[in-house]
Amino acid sequence: MDRWSLVELYKGYNDIEYIKDLESLTKVVEEYKVYTSNLDVGSPEETLLALIGYEEKITVLSNKLGAFASLNQSVDTTDTETVAQLDKIKRILSEINKPKAISDKYIGKVKSLEEIISNNEKLNAHKFFLMEIQKVAKHTLSDDVEDVIGKLDLSGGSAWEDMRDYLASTMEVDYKGEKITLSAVRNLAYSSDPKVRKEAYEAELASYEKIKDAVSYSLNNIKFQVNTISELRAYESPLDMTLESSKMQKTTLMAMLGEMEAFMPKFREYLKRKAELLGHKNGLPFYDLFAPLSEKQREFTVEEARDYLLKHFGSFSEDLFELVERAFEEEWIDFFPRKGKVGGAFCANLSVIKQSRVLTNFDGTLSSVITLAHELGHAYHGYLIEDHLPLNTDYSMPVAETASTFNEAIIMNAAISEASGSEKMALIESQLQDVTQIIVDIYSRFLFESEVFKKRETGFMFSDELENMMLDAQKKAYGDGLNPDYLHPYMWVNKGHYYSSSLSFYNFPYAFGGLFARGLYAKYQAEGSSFVEKYKKLLRGTTVSSVEDVAKIADIDLTKSDFWKESLQSYAGLIDEFIELSK
């Protein structure tokens, strides 16, 4: 089957189990509201246990219900019943904002919290969860304000996000007299025909003219809302708010970004060399970023992709092999692009049924096989934490990309080691394509989003201004590596990562994941099979530790530039090898 199965969650919106769970969610939210209306009755220990009990029930039910509806929407954004059900779930969950604020404030004020936790087995199992709440409690607003923020988000940031997703997923692209999806035209960037790549790029850019003004309103209003909430919560900036929710120190981010900036010239060497090989003289045009250097690209069927992944994952870990095998056999994956389906790729971990679901827009290229490997890395991460308590299953944005990018490294290094000559050069270049995206392009996205937040403090940015800001960010990151006459002014329309009122700066985690995984993979190469258990322990620790403490499991200090420099230097070596082979 080329589409995923969701019957393991529910058989449909008329399923008696779905109806019962929706009723149970409504009921437990009401009970939570009543309980939190007077928290000074019992002892702190009893109260903490009760609060955890309510939050566990709400988490399990909302995750299951929300996953079913949102997964249905991702493969058909035009389904009106799904839109209605998502709205119903969001309305119910909007009622927990006030009691949650009361609960968090209570936890924040508990004296000797750590001592109370240590004396109770169940509380001790939630130690990280509770201590994090106490740490961020100072940013919690009054109960009524928290309630209003949550409810207004339904018609504010969340609604603007839905609108952008709907417009992008249903937009038709005029390409050679046919109407195709945005995902389909973007996949043509990997074509071996240079004429096809350029025409697809031109068709893609032209298509954004239809929706860019509407989407600019989405971006402006979401960022205005985040700026407002950040200020109300007394954060220095939305970035500081993101870092705290990411359980990551600013010194870590600055150390990483500083080294990334220092290595930009090296990546430009790669881009200019690729441009030369493709016959360009003024840097690489954006439409050739993903151009294959081998005329004969290996093409994969879904079955061949499965066999290829199993072959190489099997040499790393038996449980990774078994998980990937299950994903294909049990219909966890929705493979191909179609109208109404969202672009890109993602993995949703469903701990409630101890499975995951993966969405891709598979086109048979090696790149799409690597994307599969990436998303199945998320699934493996989910597998390793599926037995955690419900409140201990969330990992922060930066470490979210660790297992996925590690999986990429396994597959790409295996492919390169099996090749020689021009094939090896093409494979190294394919890896450099992806690395350039998570280092150089991600840096441009970070610069762009930072500037958007800054400018939104004082004014509204219409589409033409956003286009120029995007171009400026690309020029700063790519430099003379790209042809300035052929950039991509609409990447802010294309990338859904910008359109969330609850998740800002979803860009630097990709760079973090790539560089962190690169360093971990180097340790695996040095230590061999003995590293595998350490790696699993590290992934299990991501939900109950800060980013820096997780890295310490592998003896890494993320706050120092040394680690980031070593990871980037390994990519620099790959660029040198590519340039030498290309001669």
PDB file of C-alpha atoms in Angstrom, residues 367-511:
ATOM      1  CA  SER A 367      17.301  11.860  -2.186  1.00  0.00           C
ATOM      2  CA  SER A 368      13.782  10.626  -1.449  1.00  0.00           C
ATOM      3  CA  VAL A 369      15.246   7.412  -0.021  1.00  0.00           C
ATOM      4  CA  ILE A 370      17.420   9.543   2.259  1.00  0.00           C
ATOM      5  CA  THR A 371      14.287  11.461   3.272  1.00  0.00           C
ATOM      6  CA  LEU A 372      12.647   8.148   4.170  1.00  0.00           C
ATOM      7  CA  ALA A 373      15.701   7.224   6.236  1.00  0.00           C
ATOM      8  CA  HIS A 374      15.504  10.621   7.964  1.00  0.00           C
ATOM      9  CA  GLU A 375      11.834  10.283   8.920  1.00  0.00           C
ATOM     10  CA  LEU A 376      12.300   6.676  10.036  1.00  0.00           C
ATOM     11  CA  GLY A 377      15.018   8.000  12.335  1.00  0.00           C
ATOM     12  CA  HIS A 378      12.297   9.998  14.072  1.00  0.00           C
ATOM     13  CA  ALA A 379      10.273   6.798  14.283  1.00  0.00           C
ATOM     14  CA  TYR A 380      13.241   5.002  15.872  1.00  0.00           C
ATOM     15  CA  HIS A 381      13.581   7.833  18.382  1.00  0.00           C
ATOM     16  CA  GLY A 382       9.882   7.403  19.167  1.00  0.00           C
ATOM     17  CA  TYR A 383      10.364   3.664  19.591  1.00  0.00           C
ATOM     18  CA  LEU A 384      13.140   4.179  22.146  1.00  0.00           C
ATOM     19  CA  ILE A 385      10.947   6.437  24.304  1.00  0.00           C
ATOM     20  CA  GLU A 386       7.581   4.739  23.793  1.00  0.00           C
ATOM     21  CA  ASP A 387       7.695   3.164  27.261  1.00  0.00           C
ATOM     22  CA  HIS A 388       8.325   6.502  28.979  1.00  0.00           C
ATOM     23  CA  LEU A 389       5.512   7.912  31.096  1.00  0.00           C
ATOM     24  CA  PRO A 390       3.060  10.025  29.016  1.00  0.00           C
ATOM     25  CA  LEU A 391       4.422  13.292  30.429  1.00  0.00           C
ATOM     26  CA  ASN A 392       7.996  12.191  29.671  1.00  0.00           C
ATOM     27  CA  THR A 393       7.659  11.668  25.906  1.00  0.00           C
ATOM     28  CA  ASP A 394       8.319  15.164  24.554  1.00  0.00           C
ATOM     29  CA  TYR A 395      11.818  15.926  23.317  1.00  0.00           C
ATOM     30  CA  SER A 396      12.876  19.479  22.539  1.00  0.00           C
ATOM     31  CA  MET A 397      13.370  20.893  19.040  1.00  0.00           C
ATOM     32  CA  PRO A 398      17.184  20.716  18.858  1.00  0.00           C
ATOM     33  CA  VAL A 399      17.528  17.039  19.777  1.00  0.00           C
ATOM     34  CA  ALA A 400      14.456  16.186  17.678  1.00  0.00           C
ATOM     35  CA  GLU A 401      16.636  15.978  14.570  1.00  0.00           C
ATOM     36  CA  THR A 402      19.397  13.802  16.081  1.00  0.00           C
ATOM     37  CA  ALA A 403      18.181  10.287  15.275  1.00  0.00           C
ATOM     38  CA  SER A 404      16.851  11.340  11.879  1.00  0.00           C
ATOM     39  CA  THR A 405      20.123  12.899  10.739  1.00  0.00           C
ATOM     40  CA  PHE A 406      22.125   9.989  12.217  1.00  0.00           C
ATOM     41  CA  ASN A 407      20.044   7.681  10.014  1.00  0.00           C
ATOM     42  CA  GLU A 408      20.938   9.815   7.003  1.00  0.00           C
ATOM     43  CA  ALA A 409      24.624   9.456   7.862  1.00  0.00           C
ATOM     44  CA  ILE A 410      24.331   5.651   8.001  1.00  0.00           C
ATOM     45  CA  ILE A 411      22.733   5.435   4.555  1.00  0.00           C
ATOM     46  CA  MET A 412      24.869   8.038   2.792  1.00  0.00           C
ATOM     47  CA  ASN A 413      28.156   6.751   4.188  1.00  0.00           C
ATOM     48  CA  ALA A 414      27.216   3.222   3.190  1.00  0.00           C
ATOM     49  CA  ALA A 415      26.321   4.335  -0.328  1.00  0.00           C
ATOM     50  CA  ILE A 416      29.557   6.310  -0.722  1.00  0.00           C
ATOM     51  CA  SER A 417      31.721   3.464   0.595  1.00  0.00           C
ATOM     52  CA  GLU A 418      30.218   1.093  -1.988  1.00  0.00           C
ATOM     53  CA  ALA A 419      30.925   3.445  -4.894  1.00  0.00           C
ATOM     54  CA  SER A 420      34.003   4.547  -6.824  1.00  0.00           C
ATOM     55  CA  GLY A 421      35.001   7.075  -9.493  1.00  0.00           C
ATOM     56  CA  SER A 422      32.299   9.316 -10.923  1.00  0.00           C
ATOM     57  CA  GLU A 423      29.571   7.471  -9.010  1.00  0.00           C
ATOM     58  CA  LYS A 424      31.362   8.174  -5.727  1.00  0.00           C
ATOM     59  CA  MET A 425      31.748  11.832  -6.663  1.00  0.00           C
ATOM     60  CA  ALA A 426      28.034  12.080  -7.454  1.00  0.00           C
ATOM     61  CA  LEU A 427      27.090  10.481  -4.136  1.00  0.00           C
ATOM     62  CA  ILE A 428      29.366  12.778  -2.149  1.00  0.00           C
ATOM     63  CA  GLU A 429      27.828  15.703  -3.988  1.00  0.00           C
ATOM     64  CA  SER A 430      24.358  14.416  -3.152  1.00  0.00           C
ATOM     65  CA  GLN A 431      25.318  14.389   0.521  1.00  0.00           C
ATOM     66  CA  LEU A 432      26.765  17.884   0.219  1.00  0.00           C
ATOM     67  CA  GLN A 433      23.451  19.025  -1.295  1.00  0.00           C
ATOM     68  CA  ASP A 434      21.645  17.973   1.867  1.00  0.00           C
ATOM     69  CA  VAL A 435      24.345  19.303   4.182  1.00  0.00           C
ATOM     70  CA  THR A 436      24.250  22.676   2.428  1.00  0.00           C
ATOM     71  CA  GLN A 437      20.535  22.825   3.149  1.00  0.00           C
ATOM     72  CA  ILE A 438      20.889  22.184   6.881  1.00  0.00           C
ATOM     73  CA  ILE A 439      23.886  24.508   7.246  1.00  0.00           C
ATOM     74  CA  VAL A 440      23.743  27.299   4.649  1.00  0.00           C
ATOM     75  CA  ASP A 441      20.032  27.437   3.860  1.00  0.00           C
ATOM     76  CA  ILE A 442      19.075  26.994   7.507  1.00  0.00           C
ATOM     77  CA  TYR A 443      21.392  29.888   8.360  1.00  0.00           C
ATOM     78  CA  SER A 444      19.545  32.038   5.802  1.00  0.00           C
ATOM     79  CA  ARG A 445      16.210  31.009   7.349  1.00  0.00           C
ATOM     80  CA  PHE A 446      17.442  31.899  10.828  1.00  0.00           C
ATOM     81  CA  LEU A 447      18.571  35.324   9.597  1.00  0.00           C
ATOM     82  CA  PHE A 448      15.238  35.856   7.826  1.00  0.00           C
ATOM     83  CA  GLU A 449      13.046  34.881  10.778  1.00  0.00           C
ATOM     84  CA  SER A 450      15.132  36.997  13.163  1.00  0.00           C
ATOM     85  CA  GLU A 451      14.618  39.997  10.880  1.00  0.00           C
ATOM     86  CA  VAL A 452      10.882  39.304  10.542  1.00  0.00           C
ATOM     87  CA  PHE A 453      10.436  39.336  14.311  1.00  0.00           C
ATOM     88  CA  LYS A 454      12.461  42.551  14.576  1.00  0.00           C
ATOM     89  CA  LYS A 455      10.571  44.413  11.842  1.00  0.00           C
ATOM     90  CA  ARG A 456       7.163  43.197  13.036  1.00  0.00           C
ATOM     91  CA  GLU A 457       7.723  45.135  16.262  1.00  0.00           C
ATOM     92  CA  THR A 458       7.216  48.398  14.390  1.00  0.00           C
ATOM     93  CA  GLY A 459       5.305  47.662  11.194  1.00  0.00           C
ATOM     94  CA  PHE A 460       3.610  45.384   8.686  1.00  0.00           C
ATOM     95  CA  MET A 461       5.637  43.688   5.953  1.00  0.00           C
ATOM     96  CA  PHE A 462       3.915  43.300   2.614  1.00  0.00           C
ATOM     97  CA  SER A 463       4.949  40.577   0.203  1.00  0.00           C
ATOM     98  CA  ASP A 464       7.488  42.656  -1.714  1.00  0.00           C
ATOM     99  CA  GLU A 465       9.337  43.547   1.505  1.00  0.00           C
ATOM    100  CA  LEU A 466       9.340  39.916   2.644  1.00  0.00           C
ATOM    101  CA  GLU A 467      10.703  38.884  -0.741  1.00  0.00           C
ATOM    102  CA  ASN A 468      13.583  41.356  -0.434  1.00  0.00           C
ATOM    103  CA  MET A 469      14.285  40.224   3.124  1.00  0.00           C
ATOM    104  CA  MET A 470      14.434  36.621   1.932  1.00  0.00           C
ATOM    105  CA  LEU A 471      16.829  37.545  -0.860  1.00  0.00           C
ATOM    106  CA  ASP A 472      19.053  39.478   1.559  1.00  0.00           C
ATOM    107  CA  ALA A 473      19.196  36.503   3.920  1.00  0.00           C
ATOM    108  CA  GLN A 474      20.109  34.160   1.067  1.00  0.00           C
ATOM    109  CA  LYS A 475      22.864  36.502  -0.139  1.00  0.00           C
ATOM    110  CA  LYS A 476      24.359  36.712   3.369  1.00  0.00           C
ATOM    111  CA  ALA A 477      24.366  32.940   3.769  1.00  0.00           C
ATOM    112  CA  TYR A 478      25.184  31.707   0.259  1.00  0.00           C
ATOM    113  CA  GLY A 479      27.407  34.650  -0.747  1.00  0.00           C
ATOM    114  CA  ASP A 480      28.945  34.225  -4.184  1.00  0.00           C
ATOM    115  CA  GLY A 481      28.103  30.526  -4.118  1.00  0.00           C
ATOM    116  CA  LEU A 482      24.733  31.310  -5.735  1.00  0.00           C
ATOM    117  CA  ASN A 483      23.989  33.375  -8.813  1.00  0.00           C
ATOM    118  CA  PRO A 484      22.346  36.576  -7.454  1.00  0.00           C
ATOM    119  CA  ASP A 485      20.057  36.711 -10.500  1.00  0.00           C
ATOM    120  CA  TYR A 486      18.530  33.307  -9.690  1.00  0.00           C
ATOM    121  CA  LEU A 487      17.654  33.143  -5.995  1.00  0.00           C
ATOM    122  CA  HIS A 488      14.345  32.151  -4.373  1.00  0.00           C
ATOM    123  CA  PRO A 489      12.408  35.146  -3.009  1.00  0.00           C
ATOM    124  CA  TYR A 490       9.430  33.002  -1.945  1.00  0.00           C
ATOM    125  CA  MET A 491      11.047  30.510   0.400  1.00  0.00           C
ATOM    126  CA  TRP A 492       9.108  32.218   3.187  1.00  0.00           C
ATOM    127  CA  VAL A 493       5.885  31.146   1.444  1.00  0.00           C
ATOM    128  CA  ASN A 494       7.097  27.618   0.801  1.00  0.00           C
ATOM    129  CA  LYS A 495       8.437  26.670   4.233  1.00  0.00           C
ATOM    130  CA  GLY A 496       5.670  25.877   6.709  1.00  0.00           C
ATOM    131  CA  HIS A 497       8.130  26.105   9.618  1.00  0.00           C
ATOM    132  CA  TYR A 498       7.537  29.864   9.931  1.00  0.00           C
ATOM    133  CA  TYR A 499       3.798  29.516  10.475  1.00  0.00           C
ATOM    134  CA  SER A 500       3.293  28.463  14.070  1.00  0.00           C
ATOM    135  CA  SER A 501       2.288  30.565  17.021  1.00  0.00           C
ATOM    136  CA  SER A 502       3.689  27.969  19.423  1.00  0.00           C
ATOM    137  CA  LEU A 503       6.903  26.961  17.633  1.00  0.00           C
ATOM    138  CA  SER A 504       9.201  29.745  16.474  1.00  0.00           C
ATOM    139  CA  PHE A 505      12.674  29.393  14.928  1.00  0.00           C
ATOM    140  CA  TYR A 506      12.138  25.871  13.702  1.00  0.00           C
ATOM    141  CA  ASN A 507      15.280  26.227  11.626  1.00  0.00           C
ATOM    142  CA  PHE A 508      18.376  26.073  13.837  1.00  0.00           C
ATOM    143  CA  PRO A 509      17.335  22.631  15.196  1.00  0.00           C
ATOM    144  CA  TYR A 510      18.069  21.175  11.738  1.00  0.00           C
ATOM    145  CA  ALA A 511      21.608  22.576  11.817  1.00  0.00           C
TER     146      ALA A 511
END
